[in-house]
Amino acid sequence: MNSSLNAARRRWELDEAGTDVVDVLVVGLGATGAGAALDAASRGLSVAAVDAHDLAFGSSRWSSKLIHGGLRYLASGQVGVAWESAVERDALLRFTAPHLVAAHPYVLPLTPDVPRAQAAALMTGYRLGDALRAAAGTPRRLLPGPSRLSAGRALALAPSLRADGLRGALLSWDGRVVDDARLVVALARTAAAHGARILTRCRALALAGDGARVRDELTGDEFDIRARTVINATGVWAGELTPSVVLRPSRGTHLVLHPGALGALRAGLHVPIPGERARFALVLPQADGRVYAGLTDEPLDGPVPDVPEAPESDVAFLLEVIGTALDRPLSHADVAGAFAGLRPLVDAVDAPEATGGRTADLSRRHAVLRSPDGVVTVVGGKLTTYRRMAEDAVDAACPDARASRTARLPLVGAGPVRPGAPGRLARRYGSESWAVRDLMRADPALAEPVALGITRAELVWAVRHEGALDAGDLLDRRTRIGLVPEDRAAALPAAEAALAYA
């Protein structure tokens, strides 16, 4: 079946959804929800999947873009979570999304703030993580092992580091996705190719074990979707539809630094957070020249917003921590934008006492819960383990279904890339990069750059094939132009033109 998502397909699948009874209704189209739709559809089940907004509208687009092996979880004794992370990272690197996920180097500078004993313990942790890599079957050619760097080599990779007192650095490697929102789009399109109905702008108003009352947010029409089983994959909003689910949301903030703010950065940075045993600030250079810097971990009190904001306290904290390792401290002038995401951490009765109220110490293990009316809810976890979360949710919802196939199922774009494909397109579109290039050849005006090297052709492609319905979809999720307000405003006319062109 065709994998293309667009307004026309949405219209006719919306008509069908109100009349048929599907095997599985998935609510929420972040990574876990889209993954659950794919898992169920690839088992031969009929699937409808709805989201009140867009693909990857919630937490999935606000991650650190890390596909990691769980080193932090090893440090806190969560060996099972670390192993699961290493296995899922291997699946993404080798089988399901090698066009979107690749290894990336990270430098941990050995400054005077990092005692030698701590450096030795960190290297031991890196080596244990490398042992997990080997046990998961990931070849070293895809994910190199850790090593010790001289001060000169560390400065060559990260010239903005403070040279005074630098004893060298620890070099480690981990997985990283080129764009978390693009991973979700690939999941949704692959699910569609297996027959799933992917319906954005459809808000679930109420859930039951046999379906949901849904409102089309574009027209205001309400209708029922009937299903044999229902999976609630709405993340931090799960409790709004299934009140028995209790979560402790955690806010994670990232800064978007101007290109050049940290010089010619050739690797990411791990900067130890003072007073913390196994937490680091992350500096993540992007292919478009921007640099992301994060990550806070603060409890969220009160109502859960659709789009969380990064508070000034988080911005100041990150600037201060990252500045401890730099030759020139960062200032607010280096910050082009900021974003915050919410983690749907599973609450526990003794959590406040066990963790001192800190969400940073809550387990990242996911949970699959069944409410009295039969709705299956999947919460917790993290981006790296979305596939396992989805598999577990479908297993719980459909115990008689055939076994999951997704551990080795390539996503849209994961096929061979034709020689000569432009590197940036190949990293974002994989085997579809030449189809995007063909749009430019058919109409040279579409080769015009919009921002960050992104062309008008990519916006048109997103409308025709990736389910983009408005300018926000194009600028905030199919691309990440919108992370910087000035860039978003400048690109808005091109996004509107692409919607009209397509």
Short mmCIF file of C-alpha atoms in Angstrom, two decimals:
data_model
loop_
_atom_site.label_atom_id
_atom_site.label_comp_id
_atom_site.label_asym_id
_atom_site.label_seq_id
_atom_site.Cartn_x
_atom_site.Cartn_y
_atom_site.Cartn_z
CA MET A 1 0.00 0.00 0.00
CA ASN A 2 1.14 3.57 -0.63
CA SER A 3 2.99 5.21 2.27
CA SER A 4 2.10 8.79 1.29
CA LEU A 5 0.14 10.82 3.83
CA ASN A 6 -1.70 13.94 2.67
CA ALA A 7 -4.95 15.84 3.02
CA ALA A 8 -6.77 13.80 0.37
CA ARG A 9 -5.90 10.47 2.01
CA ARG A 10 -6.91 11.85 5.39
CA ARG A 11 -10.35 12.78 4.05
CA TRP A 12 -11.24 9.37 2.66
CA GLU A 13 -9.74 7.44 5.55
CA LEU A 14 -11.65 9.65 7.96
CA ASP A 15 -14.89 8.65 6.23
CA GLU A 16 -14.00 4.97 6.56
CA ALA A 17 -12.99 5.28 10.21
CA GLY A 18 -16.48 6.33 11.23
CA THR A 19 -18.13 3.28 9.68
CA ASP A 20 -15.75 0.34 10.15
CA VAL A 21 -14.77 -1.57 13.28
CA VAL A 22 -10.97 -1.82 13.54
CA ASP A 23 -8.94 -4.32 15.49
CA VAL A 24 -6.86 -1.63 17.20
CA LEU A 25 -7.43 2.08 17.83
CA VAL A 26 -4.25 3.93 18.85
CA VAL A 27 -4.62 7.35 20.45
CA GLY A 28 -1.51 9.53 20.17
CA LEU A 29 0.91 9.79 17.28
CA GLY A 30 4.22 10.44 18.91
CA ALA A 31 6.98 7.85 18.60
CA THR A 32 5.26 5.28 20.80
CA GLY A 33 1.81 5.74 19.26
CA ALA A 34 3.08 5.68 15.69
CA GLY A 35 5.21 2.70 16.67
CA ALA A 36 2.16 0.92 18.08
CA ALA A 37 0.20 1.62 14.88
CA LEU A 38 3.05 0.12 12.85
CA ASP A 39 3.47 -2.85 15.18
CA ALA A 40 -0.21 -3.74 15.03
CA ALA A 41 -0.61 -3.12 11.29
CA SER A 42 2.48 -5.17 10.44
CA ARG A 43 0.96 -8.09 12.36
CA GLY A 44 -1.99 -8.00 9.96
CA LEU A 45 -4.39 -6.18 12.29
CA SER A 46 -6.64 -3.37 11.09
CA VAL A 47 -5.61 -0.09 12.71
CA ALA A 48 -6.82 3.47 13.11
CA ALA A 49 -4.50 5.95 14.84
CA VAL A 50 -5.56 9.46 15.86
CA ASP A 51 -3.89 12.53 17.27
CA ALA A 52 -5.44 15.82 18.36
CA HIS A 53 -2.67 17.74 16.62
CA ASP A 54 0.07 16.54 14.26
CA LEU A 55 2.59 13.74 14.05
CA ALA A 56 5.25 14.26 16.75
CA PHE A 57 3.40 17.27 18.15
CA GLY A 58 4.11 16.33 21.77
CA SER A 59 7.21 15.12 23.59
CA SER A 60 8.72 13.18 20.68
CA ARG A 61 9.94 16.32 18.87
CA TRP A 62 11.54 17.82 21.98
CA SER A 63 14.10 15.10 22.75
CA SER A 64 17.89 15.42 22.80
CA LYS A 65 17.95 13.42 19.54
CA LEU A 66 19.97 10.75 21.36
CA ILE A 67 19.53 7.08 20.55
CA HIS A 68 21.58 5.89 23.46
CA GLY A 69 22.71 2.72 25.10
CA GLY A 70 21.66 3.67 28.61
CA LEU A 71 24.99 4.53 30.25
CA ARG A 72 23.26 6.69 32.83
CA TYR A 73 20.96 3.80 33.73
CA LEU A 74 23.96 1.54 34.30
CA ALA A 75 25.34 4.10 36.73
CA SER A 76 22.09 4.01 38.73
CA GLY A 77 21.88 0.21 38.70
CA GLN A 78 19.06 -0.04 36.13
CA VAL A 79 20.79 -2.77 34.16
CA GLY A 80 17.58 -4.00 32.53
CA VAL A 81 16.76 -0.54 31.18
CA ALA A 82 20.33 -0.13 29.91
CA TRP A 83 20.22 -3.51 28.15
CA GLU A 84 16.87 -2.72 26.56
CA SER A 85 18.28 0.61 25.34
CA ALA A 86 21.33 -1.07 23.81
CA VAL A 87 19.17 -3.64 21.99
CA GLU A 88 16.80 -1.01 20.61
CA ARG A 89 19.68 1.23 19.57
CA ASP A 90 21.10 -1.70 17.62
CA ALA A 91 17.78 -2.22 15.81
CA LEU A 92 17.67 1.42 14.72
CA LEU A 93 21.32 1.56 13.65
CA ARG A 94 21.32 -1.68 11.68
CA PHE A 95 17.83 -2.50 10.51
CA THR A 96 14.96 -0.08 10.94
CA ALA A 97 16.31 3.43 10.41
CA PRO A 98 19.99 3.46 9.38
CA HIS A 99 19.29 6.51 7.19
CA LEU A 100 18.16 8.53 10.22
CA VAL A 101 20.30 7.11 13.05
CA ALA A 102 24.10 7.04 13.17
CA ALA A 103 26.94 7.07 15.66
CA HIS A 104 28.17 10.41 16.98
CA PRO A 105 31.27 11.20 19.08
CA TYR A 106 31.09 12.92 22.48
CA VAL A 107 33.94 14.52 24.39
CA LEU A 108 33.98 14.71 28.17
CA PRO A 109 36.68 17.27 29.07
CA LEU A 110 38.86 16.37 32.03
CA THR A 111 38.93 19.77 33.70
CA PRO A 112 40.05 20.47 37.27
CA ASP A 113 36.38 19.99 38.23
CA VAL A 114 36.62 16.30 37.25
CA PRO A 115 38.81 14.46 39.82
CA ARG A 116 40.95 11.61 38.57
CA ALA A 117 38.90 9.08 40.51
CA GLN A 118 35.72 10.31 38.84
CA ALA A 119 37.41 10.17 35.43
CA ALA A 120 38.43 6.56 36.06
CA ALA A 121 34.91 5.65 37.15
CA LEU A 122 33.46 7.31 34.04
CA MET A 123 35.81 5.41 31.74
CA THR A 124 34.80 2.17 33.50
CA GLY A 125 31.18 3.07 32.80
CA TYR A 126 31.97 3.76 29.13
CA ARG A 127 33.63 0.36 28.85
CA LEU A 128 30.65 -1.36 30.45
CA GLY A 129 28.48 0.44 27.93
CA ASP A 130 30.72 -0.82 25.16
CA ALA A 131 30.31 -4.35 26.50
CA LEU A 132 26.54 -3.88 26.23
CA ARG A 133 27.05 -2.73 22.62
CA ALA A 134 28.91 -5.93 21.84
CA ALA A 135 26.35 -8.10 23.63
CA ALA A 136 23.53 -6.42 21.67
CA GLY A 137 25.32 -7.32 18.43
CA THR A 138 26.17 -3.81 17.25
CA PRO A 139 29.42 -3.96 15.25
CA ARG A 140 32.19 -1.56 16.21
CA ARG A 141 32.28 -0.18 12.68
CA LEU A 142 28.84 1.29 13.41
CA LEU A 143 29.55 2.32 17.00
CA PRO A 144 33.22 2.74 17.97
CA GLY A 145 34.45 2.13 21.49
CA PRO A 146 35.60 4.68 24.08
CA SER A 147 39.11 6.07 24.34
CA ARG A 148 41.23 8.61 26.20
CA LEU A 149 42.26 11.77 24.35
CA SER A 150 45.16 14.12 24.89
CA ALA A 151 44.40 17.75 25.63
CA GLY A 152 45.51 18.68 22.11
CA ARG A 153 43.20 16.17 20.48
CA ALA A 154 40.32 17.28 22.68
CA LEU A 155 40.86 20.89 21.63
CA ALA A 156 40.99 19.86 17.99
CA LEU A 157 37.52 18.35 18.32
CA ALA A 158 36.15 21.14 20.53
CA PRO A 159 38.21 24.33 20.17
CA SER A 160 35.95 26.24 22.56
CA LEU A 161 37.08 24.16 25.57
CA ARG A 162 39.12 25.92 28.24
CA ALA A 163 42.74 24.85 27.71
CA ASP A 164 43.95 25.97 31.13
CA GLY A 165 44.08 22.91 33.41
CA LEU A 166 42.71 20.55 30.74
CA ARG A 167 44.23 17.08 31.33
CA GLY A 168 42.68 15.58 28.22
CA ALA A 169 39.24 14.11 27.62
CA LEU A 170 37.24 10.92 27.44
CA LEU A 171 35.83 10.14 24.00
CA SER A 172 32.68 8.05 23.75
CA TRP A 173 30.23 7.23 20.97
CA ASP A 174 26.49 6.84 20.98
CA GLY A 175 23.60 6.85 18.55
CA ARG A 176 21.83 10.00 17.44
CA VAL A 177 18.82 10.58 15.21
CA VAL A 178 19.12 13.36 12.65
CA ASP A 179 15.65 14.59 13.66
CA ASP A 180 13.30 12.96 16.16
CA ALA A 181 10.20 14.31 14.41
CA ARG A 182 11.34 12.78 11.12
CA LEU A 183 11.63 9.41 12.85
CA VAL A 184 7.98 9.70 13.90
CA VAL A 185 6.96 10.67 10.35
CA ALA A 186 8.79 7.60 9.02
CA LEU A 187 7.00 5.38 11.56
CA ALA A 188 3.59 6.79 10.65
CA ARG A 189 4.20 6.46 6.92
CA THR A 190 5.42 2.87 7.31
CA ALA A 191 2.31 2.09 9.35
CA ALA A 192 0.21 3.63 6.56
CA ALA A 193 2.02 1.46 4.03
CA HIS A 194 0.84 -1.56 6.06
CA GLY A 195 -2.76 -0.33 5.97
CA ALA A 196 -3.06 1.77 9.13
CA ARG A 197 -5.28 4.85 8.94
CA ILE A 198 -3.21 7.77 10.23
CA LEU A 199 -5.58 10.57 11.24
CA THR A 200 -4.11 13.80 12.55
CA ARG A 201 -6.23 16.71 13.83
CA CYS A 202 -8.63 14.15 15.35
CA ARG A 203 -9.05 14.64 19.09
CA ALA A 204 -10.17 11.73 21.25
CA LEU A 205 -12.78 13.16 23.62
CA ALA A 206 -13.46 9.97 25.58
CA LEU A 207 -12.05 6.45 25.55
CA ALA A 208 -13.60 3.08 26.30
CA GLY A 209 -12.43 -0.45 25.77
CA ASP A 210 -14.42 -0.65 22.53
CA GLY A 211 -13.52 2.66 20.92
CA ALA A 212 -13.53 6.41 21.30
CA ARG A 213 -15.57 9.53 20.71
CA VAL A 214 -13.51 11.68 18.36
CA ARG A 215 -13.73 15.24 17.06
CA ASP A 216 -12.31 16.33 13.70
CA GLU A 217 -10.47 19.48 14.73
CA LEU A 218 -10.61 20.86 11.18
CA THR A 219 -14.41 20.71 10.87
CA GLY A 220 -15.70 20.32 14.41
CA ASP A 221 -17.60 17.15 13.46
CA GLU A 222 -17.84 14.47 16.16
CA PHE A 223 -18.09 10.74 15.51
CA ASP A 224 -17.30 7.36 17.06
CA ILE A 225 -14.46 5.05 16.09
CA ARG A 226 -15.31 1.51 17.07
CA ALA A 227 -12.48 -0.89 17.89
CA ARG A 228 -11.91 -4.29 19.41
CA THR A 229 -9.17 -2.83 21.59
CA VAL A 230 -7.81 0.64 22.39
CA ILE A 231 -4.25 1.75 23.15
CA ASN A 232 -3.70 5.08 24.90
CA ALA A 233 -0.26 6.33 23.82
CA THR A 234 -0.69 10.01 24.63
CA GLY A 235 2.35 10.29 26.88
CA VAL A 236 2.15 13.00 29.54
CA TRP A 237 -1.51 13.56 28.64
CA ALA A 238 -2.51 9.90 29.23
CA GLY A 239 -4.20 10.64 32.55
CA GLU A 240 -6.60 13.09 30.91
CA LEU A 241 -8.17 10.21 28.96
CA THR A 242 -7.53 7.42 31.48
CA PRO A 243 -7.83 8.93 34.97
CA SER A 244 -6.49 5.83 36.69
CA VAL A 245 -3.05 6.53 35.17
CA VAL A 246 -0.91 8.68 37.48
CA LEU A 247 2.26 10.28 36.12
CA ARG A 248 4.96 12.61 37.38
CA PRO A 249 5.85 14.74 34.33
CA SER A 250 9.38 16.04 34.11
CA ARG A 251 10.48 19.05 32.05
CA GLY A 252 13.64 18.89 29.97
CA THR A 253 14.88 22.16 28.45
CA HIS A 254 17.32 22.67 25.58
CA LEU A 255 18.92 25.81 24.26
CA VAL A 256 19.41 26.48 20.56
CA LEU A 257 22.73 28.29 20.15
CA HIS A 258 23.63 30.43 17.17
CA PRO A 259 25.92 28.81 14.57
CA GLY A 260 29.50 29.54 15.55
CA ALA A 261 28.72 30.13 19.24
CA LEU A 262 31.10 27.29 20.14
CA GLY A 263 33.46 27.57 17.18
CA ALA A 264 34.12 24.67 14.83
CA LEU A 265 32.67 21.98 17.08
CA ARG A 266 33.36 18.53 15.60
CA ALA A 267 31.93 16.44 18.45
CA GLY A 268 29.29 16.67 21.11
CA LEU A 269 30.21 17.50 24.68
CA HIS A 270 29.37 15.86 27.98
CA VAL A 271 29.81 18.43 30.76
CA PRO A 272 29.45 17.03 34.30
CA ILE A 273 26.82 18.82 36.38
CA PRO A 274 28.42 19.93 39.66
CA GLY A 275 27.24 17.87 42.61
CA GLU A 276 25.76 15.11 40.45
CA ARG A 277 27.28 11.64 40.17
CA ALA A 278 26.04 10.58 36.75
CA ARG A 279 24.30 13.56 35.13
CA PHE A 280 25.75 15.68 32.37
CA ALA A 281 24.83 18.70 30.35
CA LEU A 282 24.90 17.88 26.64
CA VAL A 283 26.19 19.99 23.78
CA LEU A 284 24.99 18.66 20.44
CA PRO A 285 26.18 20.23 17.17
CA GLN A 286 23.64 19.99 14.34
CA ALA A 287 24.18 19.53 10.64
CA ASP A 288 22.53 22.90 9.97
CA GLY A 289 25.14 24.74 12.07
CA ARG A 290 22.98 25.28 15.11
CA VAL A 291 24.00 23.77 18.44
CA TYR A 292 21.57 22.27 20.95
CA ALA A 293 22.53 22.41 24.61
CA GLY A 294 20.62 20.69 27.38
CA LEU A 295 19.25 19.06 29.41
CA THR A 296 17.37 19.93 32.57
CA ASP A 297 15.22 17.49 34.53
CA GLU A 298 12.69 19.33 36.66
CA PRO A 299 9.28 18.22 37.95
CA LEU A 300 6.28 19.86 36.31
CA ASP A 301 3.56 20.96 38.67
CA GLY A 302 0.03 21.86 37.63
CA PRO A 303 -1.75 21.40 34.29
CA VAL A 304 0.16 19.84 31.40
CA PRO A 305 0.46 22.36 28.53
CA ASP A 306 0.25 21.36 24.87
CA VAL A 307 3.52 23.20 24.20
CA PRO A 308 5.71 23.69 27.29
CA GLU A 309 7.91 26.74 27.64
CA ALA A 310 11.55 26.89 28.69
CA PRO A 311 11.74 29.01 31.85
CA GLU A 312 14.51 31.51 32.38
CA SER A 313 15.78 29.50 35.36
CA ASP A 314 16.50 26.55 33.06
CA VAL A 315 18.23 28.79 30.51
CA ALA A 316 20.45 30.33 33.19
CA PHE A 317 21.27 26.89 34.65
CA LEU A 318 22.38 25.49 31.30
CA LEU A 319 24.47 28.52 30.41
CA GLU A 320 26.23 28.31 33.76
CA VAL A 321 26.92 24.55 33.70
CA ILE A 322 28.16 24.44 30.12
CA GLY A 323 30.26 27.52 30.70
CA THR A 324 32.31 25.70 33.34
CA ALA A 325 34.12 23.81 30.55
CA LEU A 326 34.51 26.61 28.03
CA ASP A 327 37.22 29.14 27.32
CA ARG A 328 34.55 31.83 26.91
CA PRO A 329 31.40 31.60 29.02
CA LEU A 330 28.14 31.55 27.12
CA SER A 331 25.73 34.46 27.42
CA HIS A 332 22.14 35.09 26.47
CA ALA A 333 23.41 36.67 23.26
CA ASP A 334 24.55 33.21 22.14
CA VAL A 335 21.01 31.80 22.50
CA ALA A 336 18.91 31.83 19.33
CA GLY A 337 16.00 29.93 20.85
CA ALA A 338 14.97 27.34 23.42
CA PHE A 339 12.57 24.43 23.68
CA ALA A 340 11.25 22.21 26.42
CA GLY A 341 9.76 18.73 26.38
CA LEU A 342 7.89 16.72 28.97
CA ARG A 343 8.78 13.19 30.06
CA PRO A 344 5.85 10.94 31.04
CA LEU A 345 7.53 9.33 34.05
CA VAL A 346 5.63 6.62 35.86
CA ASP A 347 4.65 7.59 39.39
CA ALA A 348 5.12 5.23 42.29
CA VAL A 349 3.56 5.27 45.72
CA ASP A 350 6.93 5.68 47.42
CA ALA A 351 8.51 7.86 44.72
CA PRO A 352 8.71 11.09 46.73
CA GLU A 353 10.47 9.32 49.59
CA ALA A 354 12.65 7.11 47.37
CA THR A 355 13.82 9.94 45.12
CA GLY A 356 13.67 12.94 47.40
CA GLY A 357 11.03 14.37 45.06
CA ARG A 358 13.50 14.51 42.16
CA THR A 359 12.20 13.37 38.79
CA ALA A 360 15.83 12.99 37.71
CA ASP A 361 15.99 9.89 39.91
CA LEU A 362 12.80 8.24 38.69
CA SER A 363 13.20 5.13 36.56
CA ARG A 364 12.90 5.49 32.78
CA ARG A 365 11.38 2.01 32.55
CA HIS A 366 8.06 2.01 30.72
CA ALA A 367 4.82 0.54 31.95
CA VAL A 368 1.82 -1.00 30.20
CA LEU A 369 -1.37 -0.59 32.22
CA ARG A 370 -4.92 -1.84 31.70
CA SER A 371 -7.79 0.23 33.08
CA PRO A 372 -11.03 -1.38 34.35
CA ASP A 373 -12.79 -0.63 31.03
CA GLY A 374 -10.07 -2.44 29.07
CA VAL A 375 -8.11 0.50 27.65
CA VAL A 376 -4.39 -0.32 27.46
CA THR A 377 -2.11 2.61 28.33
CA VAL A 378 1.63 2.71 27.66
CA VAL A 379 3.69 5.32 29.51
CA GLY A 380 7.22 6.04 30.68
CA GLY A 381 10.24 4.99 28.68
CA LYS A 382 12.15 7.18 26.24
CA LEU A 383 12.65 7.77 22.54
CA THR A 384 15.26 5.02 22.12
CA THR A 385 12.92 2.30 23.35
CA TYR A 386 9.75 3.44 21.54
CA ARG A 387 9.64 0.19 19.51
CA ARG A 388 9.75 -2.10 22.54
CA MET A 389 7.11 0.03 24.26
CA ALA A 390 4.87 -0.26 21.21
CA GLU A 391 5.40 -4.03 20.99
CA ASP A 392 4.55 -4.50 24.66
CA ALA A 393 1.41 -2.39 24.30
CA VAL A 394 0.16 -4.38 21.30
CA ASP A 395 1.03 -7.66 23.04
CA ALA A 396 -1.11 -6.58 26.01
CA ALA A 397 -3.96 -5.31 23.85
CA CYS A 398 -3.99 -8.23 21.40
CA PRO A 399 -2.63 -11.32 23.19
CA ASP A 400 -3.77 -13.66 20.40
CA ALA A 401 -2.11 -11.72 17.56
CA ARG A 402 0.94 -13.03 15.74
CA ALA A 403 4.38 -12.02 17.07
CA SER A 404 5.80 -8.55 16.48
CA ARG A 405 7.84 -8.02 13.30
CA THR A 406 9.17 -4.51 13.90
CA ALA A 407 12.64 -5.30 15.28
CA ARG A 408 13.83 -5.96 11.72
CA LEU A 409 11.25 -4.03 9.70
CA PRO A 410 12.84 -1.17 7.72
CA LEU A 411 11.06 2.16 7.91
CA VAL A 412 10.24 4.27 4.87
CA GLY A 413 13.52 5.59 3.48
CA ALA A 414 15.69 2.84 4.95
CA GLY A 415 16.45 1.22 1.58
CA PRO A 416 19.60 1.66 -0.50
CA VAL A 417 20.50 5.23 -1.38
CA ARG A 418 21.36 5.82 -5.03
CA PRO A 419 24.97 6.91 -5.60
CA GLY A 420 25.36 10.64 -6.01
CA ALA A 421 22.45 11.60 -3.77
CA PRO A 422 23.15 14.90 -1.98
CA GLY A 423 24.46 14.13 1.48
CA ARG A 424 22.02 16.32 3.39
CA LEU A 425 19.03 14.85 1.56
CA ALA A 426 20.35 11.30 2.02
CA ARG A 427 20.63 11.83 5.79
CA ARG A 428 17.03 13.04 6.03
CA TYR A 429 15.23 11.07 3.32
CA GLY A 430 17.39 8.00 2.73
CA SER A 431 16.26 6.05 -0.32
CA GLU A 432 13.66 8.75 -1.08
CA SER A 433 16.29 11.47 -1.49
CA TRP A 434 16.29 11.16 -5.27
CA ALA A 435 12.52 11.57 -5.38
CA VAL A 436 12.92 14.88 -3.54
CA ARG A 437 15.71 15.81 -5.95
CA ASP A 438 13.42 14.96 -8.89
CA LEU A 439 10.98 17.64 -7.72
CA MET A 440 13.74 20.21 -8.12
CA ARG A 441 14.61 18.92 -11.56
CA ALA A 442 11.00 19.11 -12.67
CA ASP A 443 10.68 22.67 -11.35
CA PRO A 444 14.02 24.43 -10.73
CA ALA A 445 12.24 27.05 -8.61
CA LEU A 446 11.77 24.36 -5.95
CA ALA A 447 15.55 24.13 -5.52
CA GLU A 448 15.54 27.57 -3.90
CA PRO A 449 16.71 27.40 -0.27
CA VAL A 450 14.24 28.46 2.40
CA ALA A 451 16.46 28.30 5.50
CA LEU A 452 19.26 26.11 6.90
CA GLY A 453 19.79 24.56 3.46
CA ILE A 454 16.19 23.32 3.34
CA THR A 455 14.63 23.81 -0.09
CA ARG A 456 11.11 24.57 -1.26
CA ALA A 457 11.01 21.04 -2.72
CA GLU A 458 11.25 19.55 0.76
CA LEU A 459 8.25 21.57 1.89
CA VAL A 460 6.25 20.43 -1.12
CA TRP A 461 7.31 16.81 -0.48
CA ALA A 462 6.09 17.12 3.11
CA VAL A 463 2.65 18.28 1.96
CA ARG A 464 2.32 15.56 -0.68
CA HIS A 465 3.78 12.61 1.20
CA GLU A 466 4.38 13.36 4.91
CA GLY A 467 0.97 14.50 6.09
CA ALA A 468 1.76 18.19 6.57
CA LEU A 469 -1.53 20.12 6.66
CA ASP A 470 -0.44 23.64 7.60
CA ALA A 471 2.57 25.91 7.93
CA GLY A 472 3.17 24.83 11.52
CA ASP A 473 3.52 21.22 10.43
CA LEU A 474 6.10 22.28 7.83
CA LEU A 475 8.20 24.64 9.94
CA ASP A 476 7.97 23.01 13.37
CA ARG A 477 7.93 19.25 12.68
CA ARG A 478 8.75 18.27 9.06
CA THR A 479 11.66 20.70 9.38
CA ARG A 480 12.99 22.41 12.53
CA ILE A 481 13.20 25.89 11.08
CA GLY A 482 10.71 27.06 13.68
CA LEU A 483 13.05 26.50 16.65
CA VAL A 484 14.39 30.00 16.05
CA PRO A 485 11.55 32.57 15.90
CA GLU A 486 13.30 34.85 13.40
CA ASP A 487 13.97 31.93 11.03
CA ARG A 488 10.37 30.81 11.33
CA ALA A 489 9.00 34.23 10.44
CA ALA A 490 11.31 34.50 7.42
CA ALA A 491 10.30 31.03 6.15
CA LEU A 492 6.55 31.39 6.70
CA PRO A 493 5.77 32.73 3.18
CA ALA A 494 7.61 29.78 1.61
CA ALA A 495 5.63 27.34 3.77
CA GLU A 496 2.34 28.91 2.75
CA ALA A 497 3.43 28.84 -0.89
CA ALA A 498 4.27 25.13 -0.62
CA LEU A 499 0.80 24.36 0.73
CA ALA A 500 -0.75 26.16 -2.24
CA TYR A 501 1.70 24.60 -4.74
CA ALA A 502 1.17 21.01 -3.67
#
